[in-house]
mmCIF file of C-alpha atoms in Angstrom:
data_model
loop_
_atom_site.group_PDB
_atom_site.id
_atom_site.type_symbol
_atom_site.label_atom_id
_atom_site.label_comp_id
_atom_site.label_asym_id
_atom_site.label_seq_id
_atom_site.Cartn_x
_atom_site.Cartn_y
_atom_site.Cartn_z
ATOM 1 C CA GLN F 23 109.101 99.741 71.671
ATOM 2 C CA VAL F 24 107.397 98.294 74.698
ATOM 3 C CA GLN F 25 104.124 99.476 76.095
ATOM 4 C CA VAL F 26 101.879 98.656 78.745
ATOM 5 C CA VAL F 27 98.088 100.415 78.608
ATOM 6 C CA GLN F 28 95.624 100.087 81.118
ATOM 7 C CA SER F 29 91.771 101.005 81.134
ATOM 8 C CA GLY F 30 90.337 104.133 82.837
ATOM 9 C CA ALA F 31 89.248 105.006 86.177
ATOM 10 C CA GLU F 32 86.346 103.116 87.624
ATOM 11 C CA VAL F 33 83.977 104.223 90.254
ATOM 12 C CA LYS F 34 82.238 101.551 92.177
ATOM 13 C CA LYS F 35 80.203 100.723 95.186
ATOM 14 C CA PRO F 36 80.731 98.855 98.290
ATOM 15 C CA GLY F 37 79.724 95.266 97.836
ATOM 16 C CA ALA F 38 80.654 95.636 93.624
ATOM 17 C CA SER F 39 83.201 94.309 91.341
ATOM 18 C CA VAL F 40 85.951 95.907 89.109
ATOM 19 C CA LYS F 41 87.303 94.604 86.074
ATOM 20 C CA VAL F 42 90.849 96.131 85.078
ATOM 21 C CA SER F 43 92.605 95.651 81.689
ATOM 22 C CA CYS F 44 96.374 95.710 80.985
ATOM 23 C CA LYS F 45 97.537 95.228 77.133
ATOM 24 C CA ALA F 46 100.823 95.538 76.222
ATOM 25 C CA SER F 47 102.942 95.462 72.928
ATOM 26 C CA GLY F 48 106.372 95.505 71.875
ATOM 27 C CA TYR F 49 107.675 92.138 72.990
ATOM 28 C CA THR F 50 106.519 88.502 72.950
ATOM 29 C CA PHE F 51 103.535 88.719 75.378
ATOM 30 C CA SER F 52 103.720 85.045 76.675
ATOM 31 C CA ASN F 53 107.537 85.506 77.668
ATOM 32 C CA TYR F 54 106.775 87.883 80.603
ATOM 33 C CA TYR F 55 105.099 87.382 83.621
ATOM 34 C CA ILE F 56 102.733 90.377 84.374
ATOM 35 C CA ASN F 57 102.216 91.722 87.952
ATOM 36 C CA TRP F 58 99.313 93.627 89.475
ATOM 37 C CA VAL F 59 100.575 96.538 92.055
ATOM 38 C CA ARG F 60 98.336 98.775 93.914
ATOM 39 C CA GLN F 61 98.813 102.280 95.794
ATOM 40 C CA ALA F 62 96.343 103.489 98.284
ATOM 41 C CA PRO F 63 96.113 107.429 98.062
ATOM 42 C CA GLY F 64 99.432 108.760 99.930
ATOM 43 C CA GLN F 65 100.454 105.054 100.664
ATOM 44 C CA GLY F 66 103.489 102.527 99.186
ATOM 45 C CA LEU F 67 103.299 99.955 96.622
ATOM 46 C CA GLU F 68 101.613 96.913 97.787
ATOM 47 C CA TRP F 69 101.558 93.623 95.076
ATOM 48 C CA VAL F 70 98.245 91.752 94.411
ATOM 49 C CA GLY F 71 99.153 89.207 92.561
ATOM 50 C CA ILE F 72 100.828 87.759 89.020
ATOM 51 C CA ILE F 73 99.778 85.893 86.241
ATOM 52 C CA ASN F 74 101.388 83.850 83.696
ATOM 53 C CA PRO F 75 99.838 85.067 80.254
ATOM 54 C CA ALA F 76 101.151 81.912 78.496
ATOM 55 C CA ASN F 77 98.850 79.649 80.829
ATOM 56 C CA GLY F 78 96.804 81.725 82.838
ATOM 57 C CA GLY F 79 99.222 80.071 85.861
ATOM 58 C CA THR F 80 98.396 82.788 89.031
ATOM 59 C CA THR F 81 99.407 83.364 92.405
ATOM 60 C CA TYR F 82 98.115 85.898 94.677
ATOM 61 C CA GLU F 83 99.091 87.932 97.665
ATOM 62 C CA GLN F 84 97.037 85.732 100.665
ATOM 63 C CA LYS F 85 95.276 89.304 101.613
ATOM 64 C CA PHE F 86 93.647 88.961 98.205
ATOM 65 C CA GLN F 87 93.337 85.246 97.559
ATOM 66 C CA ASP F 88 89.421 85.420 98.370
ATOM 67 C CA ARG F 89 88.450 88.168 96.522
ATOM 68 C CA VAL F 90 90.712 88.893 93.142
ATOM 69 C CA THR F 91 90.918 87.129 89.656
ATOM 70 C CA MET F 92 93.468 87.336 87.201
ATOM 71 C CA THR F 93 93.106 86.167 83.616
ATOM 72 C CA THR F 94 94.452 86.645 80.266
ATOM 73 C CA ASP F 95 93.859 86.660 76.727
ATOM 74 C CA THR F 96 96.727 85.824 74.111
ATOM 75 C CA SER F 97 94.654 86.608 71.326
ATOM 76 C CA THR F 98 94.348 90.485 72.051
ATOM 77 C CA ARG F 99 97.337 90.579 74.110
ATOM 78 C CA THR F 100 95.612 91.460 77.396
ATOM 79 C CA VAL F 101 95.519 90.708 81.193
ATOM 80 C CA PHE F 102 92.585 91.272 83.155
ATOM 81 C CA MET F 103 92.180 91.737 87.241
ATOM 82 C CA ASP F 104 88.880 91.152 88.659
ATOM 83 C CA LEU F 105 88.725 92.326 92.376
ATOM 84 C CA ASN F 106 85.111 91.920 93.887
ATOM 85 C CA SER F 107 83.077 92.406 97.296
ATOM 86 C CA LEU F 108 84.909 95.898 97.026
ATOM 87 C CA LYS F 109 85.542 98.021 100.160
ATOM 88 C CA SER F 110 86.616 101.803 100.767
ATOM 89 C CA ASP F 111 89.841 100.723 101.709
ATOM 90 C CA ASP F 112 90.340 99.304 98.194
ATOM 91 C CA THR F 113 90.411 102.638 96.791
ATOM 92 C CA ALA F 114 93.561 102.754 94.935
ATOM 93 C CA VAL F 115 95.446 103.244 91.678
ATOM 94 C CA TYR F 116 95.961 99.775 90.589
ATOM 95 C CA TYR F 117 99.126 99.058 88.286
ATOM 96 C CA CYS F 118 100.182 96.371 85.992
ATOM 97 C CA ALA F 119 104.174 95.568 85.474
ATOM 98 C CA ARG F 120 105.890 93.513 83.381
ATOM 99 C CA GLY F 121 108.015 90.677 85.436
ATOM 100 C CA LYS F 122 110.570 88.157 84.995
ATOM 101 C CA ARG F 123 110.446 85.942 81.776
ATOM 102 C CA VAL F 124 108.399 82.616 81.764
ATOM 103 C CA ASP F 125 111.061 80.449 80.279
ATOM 104 C CA THR F 126 114.106 80.855 82.586
ATOM 105 C CA PRO F 127 113.223 79.950 85.998
ATOM 106 C CA THR F 128 116.179 80.582 88.013
ATOM 107 C CA VAL F 129 116.635 84.257 86.378
ATOM 108 C CA LEU F 130 114.776 86.674 88.693
ATOM 109 C CA SER F 131 114.185 90.067 87.688
ATOM 110 C CA PRO F 132 111.849 93.237 89.349
ATOM 111 C CA PHE F 133 109.330 95.173 87.308
ATOM 112 C CA ASP F 134 110.727 96.809 84.378
ATOM 113 C CA TYR F 135 107.535 98.437 82.115
ATOM 114 C CA TRP F 136 104.401 99.649 84.241
ATOM 115 C CA GLY F 137 101.131 100.966 83.291
ATOM 116 C CA GLN F 138 99.911 104.262 83.882
ATOM 117 C CA GLY F 139 97.843 103.205 86.107
ATOM 118 C CA THR F 140 93.901 102.604 86.982
ATOM 119 C CA LEU F 141 92.143 104.600 89.871
ATOM 120 C CA VAL F 142 89.507 102.506 91.389
ATOM 121 C CA ALA F 143 87.477 104.672 93.567
ATOM 122 C CA VAL F 144 84.746 102.589 96.258
ATOM 123 C CA SER F 145 82.277 104.996 97.498
ATOM 124 C CA SER F 146 78.869 104.302 98.124
ATOM 125 C CA GLU C 26 106.855 87.370 104.027
ATOM 126 C CA ILE C 27 109.991 89.402 103.653
ATOM 127 C CA VAL C 28 109.837 92.821 105.262
ATOM 128 C CA MET C 29 111.343 95.463 103.420
ATOM 129 C CA THR C 30 112.032 98.676 105.697
ATOM 130 C CA GLN C 31 113.283 101.823 104.279
ATOM 131 C CA SER C 32 115.058 105.180 105.981
ATOM 132 C CA PRO C 33 114.416 108.129 106.351
ATOM 133 C CA ALA C 34 110.842 108.411 105.340
ATOM 134 C CA THR C 35 111.623 112.155 104.251
ATOM 135 C CA LEU C 36 115.363 113.277 103.037
ATOM 136 C CA SER C 37 115.845 116.819 102.401
ATOM 137 C CA VAL C 38 118.854 117.881 100.690
ATOM 138 C CA SER C 39 120.352 120.807 99.479
ATOM 139 C CA PRO C 40 120.825 120.911 95.220
ATOM 140 C CA GLY C 41 124.251 119.474 94.038
ATOM 141 C CA GLU C 42 124.718 117.661 97.309
ATOM 142 C CA ARG C 43 124.627 113.594 97.816
ATOM 143 C CA ALA C 44 121.518 111.685 98.754
ATOM 144 C CA THR C 45 122.075 108.156 100.516
ATOM 145 C CA LEU C 46 118.780 105.867 101.238
ATOM 146 C CA SER C 47 118.563 103.038 102.982
ATOM 147 C CA CYS C 48 116.684 99.572 102.499
ATOM 148 C CA ARG C 49 116.766 96.920 105.506
ATOM 149 C CA ALA C 50 115.384 93.104 104.250
ATOM 150 C CA SER C 51 114.323 91.399 107.061
ATOM 151 C CA GLN C 52 115.993 88.087 105.886
ATOM 152 C CA SER C 53 118.591 87.857 103.096
ATOM 153 C CA VAL C 54 117.688 88.667 99.853
ATOM 154 C CA SER C 55 121.223 88.035 98.129
ATOM 155 C CA SER C 56 121.782 90.656 95.278
ATOM 156 C CA ASN C 57 117.821 90.368 94.236
ATOM 157 C CA LEU C 58 116.974 93.998 95.468
ATOM 158 C CA ALA C 59 115.813 97.203 93.120
ATOM 159 C CA TRP C 60 114.909 100.902 93.179
ATOM 160 C CA TYR C 61 111.972 102.636 92.032
ATOM 161 C CA GLN C 62 111.756 106.085 91.467
ATOM 162 C CA GLN C 63 107.939 107.544 91.738
ATOM 163 C CA LYS C 64 106.932 111.033 91.077
ATOM 164 C CA PRO C 65 103.456 112.371 91.937
ATOM 165 C CA GLY C 66 100.802 111.047 89.338
ATOM 166 C CA GLN C 67 103.018 108.945 87.801
ATOM 167 C CA ALA C 68 103.940 105.128 87.610
ATOM 168 C CA PRO C 69 107.044 103.970 89.471
ATOM 169 C CA ARG C 70 110.296 103.756 87.075
ATOM 170 C CA LEU C 71 112.846 101.355 87.507
ATOM 171 C CA LEU C 72 116.016 102.842 88.625
ATOM 172 C CA ILE C 73 118.282 99.973 89.787
ATOM 173 C CA SER C 74 118.177 95.984 89.442
ATOM 174 C CA ALA C 75 120.359 93.241 91.104
ATOM 175 C CA ALA C 76 121.253 96.267 93.847
ATOM 176 C CA SER C 77 123.726 97.879 91.890
ATOM 177 C CA THR C 78 122.834 97.594 88.125
ATOM 178 C CA ARG C 79 121.397 100.844 86.362
ATOM 179 C CA ALA C 80 118.386 100.399 84.256
ATOM 180 C CA THR C 81 118.647 101.817 80.955
ATOM 181 C CA GLY C 82 118.689 105.445 80.556
ATOM 182 C CA ILE C 83 119.536 106.222 84.081
ATOM 183 C CA PRO C 84 121.531 109.077 84.559
ATOM 184 C CA ALA C 85 125.292 108.066 86.385
ATOM 185 C CA ARG C 86 124.540 110.219 89.602
ATOM 186 C CA PHE C 87 122.177 107.155 90.836
ATOM 187 C CA SER C 88 124.221 104.509 92.605
ATOM 188 C CA GLY C 89 123.126 101.555 94.263
ATOM 189 C CA SER C 90 125.210 99.176 96.762
ATOM 190 C CA GLY C 91 124.712 96.393 99.100
ATOM 191 C CA SER C 92 124.065 92.612 99.502
ATOM 192 C CA GLY C 93 122.162 90.119 101.584
ATOM 193 C CA THR C 94 120.026 92.494 104.027
ATOM 194 C CA GLU C 95 121.699 96.082 103.682
ATOM 195 C CA PHE C 96 121.544 98.056 100.607
ATOM 196 C CA THR C 97 121.848 101.764 100.352
ATOM 197 C CA LEU C 98 120.759 103.909 96.908
ATOM 198 C CA THR C 99 122.833 107.048 96.630
ATOM 199 C CA ILE C 100 122.356 110.374 94.341
ATOM 200 C CA SER C 101 125.983 111.759 94.084
ATOM 201 C CA SER C 102 124.733 115.213 93.515
ATOM 202 C CA LEU C 103 120.658 115.909 93.813
ATOM 203 C CA GLN C 104 119.081 117.713 91.132
ATOM 204 C CA SER C 105 115.459 119.330 91.107
ATOM 205 C CA GLU C 106 114.028 116.519 88.877
ATOM 206 C CA ASP C 107 115.361 113.992 91.556
ATOM 207 C CA CYS C 108 112.705 115.176 93.748
ATOM 208 C CA ALA C 109 110.598 111.835 94.260
ATOM 209 C CA VAL C 110 109.649 109.185 96.251
ATOM 210 C CA TYR C 111 112.132 105.960 96.018
ATOM 211 C CA TYR C 112 111.149 102.704 96.758
ATOM 212 C CA CYS C 113 113.006 99.706 97.021
ATOM 213 C CA GLN C 114 111.897 95.841 96.031
ATOM 214 C CA GLN C 115 112.899 92.486 96.807
ATOM 215 C CA TYR C 116 112.542 89.977 94.068
ATOM 216 C CA ASN C 117 114.234 87.320 95.822
ATOM 217 C CA ASN C 118 111.264 85.749 97.176
ATOM 218 C CA TRP C 119 109.377 85.148 93.911
ATOM 219 C CA PRO C 120 106.373 85.217 93.391
ATOM 220 C CA SER C 121 105.868 87.166 96.479
ATOM 221 C CA LEU C 122 107.593 90.654 95.835
ATOM 222 C CA THR C 123 107.708 93.030 98.621
ATOM 223 C CA PHE C 124 108.305 96.803 98.528
ATOM 224 C CA GLY C 125 109.458 98.840 101.245
ATOM 225 C CA GLY C 126 107.700 102.158 102.604
ATOM 226 C CA GLY C 127 109.371 104.615 100.845
ATOM 227 C CA THR C 128 111.518 107.679 101.050
ATOM 228 C CA LYS C 129 110.834 110.870 99.740
ATOM 229 C CA VAL C 130 113.326 113.295 98.619
ATOM 230 C CA GLU C 131 112.961 116.823 98.863
ATOM 231 C CA ILE C 132 114.953 119.975 98.121
ATOM 232 C CA LYS C 133 116.145 121.427 101.051
#
């Protein structure tokens, strides 16, 4: 069965960086995009960006463009999200979620499998 | 960016009654609209895709309708386990997929 498992909670100081991992199993890893979504405490869902696990191609939400990097390791079926220059309002639960198929450009689909979430707390 | 607006922010419904949630897009998203359910401390769960198609294992009391800019999620007979926050998401403007602000459903 499809599973998406994320790394554990992180506590960071302002200005630091954090790297969150997302390991997928139960399907052909390179066939589906992986998205990152965050949720600040008591707030809604905010899309951060997307990565093609097959070739590492990425698109980031504009507000994160200068601070986020998403990468992939096909040998371990894992994608990573690196967020730098952390601020207190980056405190949130970060989710990875499987998106649309890579090989069907015109077929759009939502996020069908989500990781359990990773709390990133930024505090001095 | 397509802005998604959900209403109401909070909905109080008696057990067994119907709950109707609304989602409006700032421009047409065709039928590329999804609904998610999120319970406290859990990740969102996909309920509905393509505006009206239930995901695997989702009970028949959940139904979606609409196209273009106006969408509705209906819970036909509210159960206690349906208390959650519900989010709509447009996936027409790929890859920038935006969410609504959420509707919290509670038992009256």
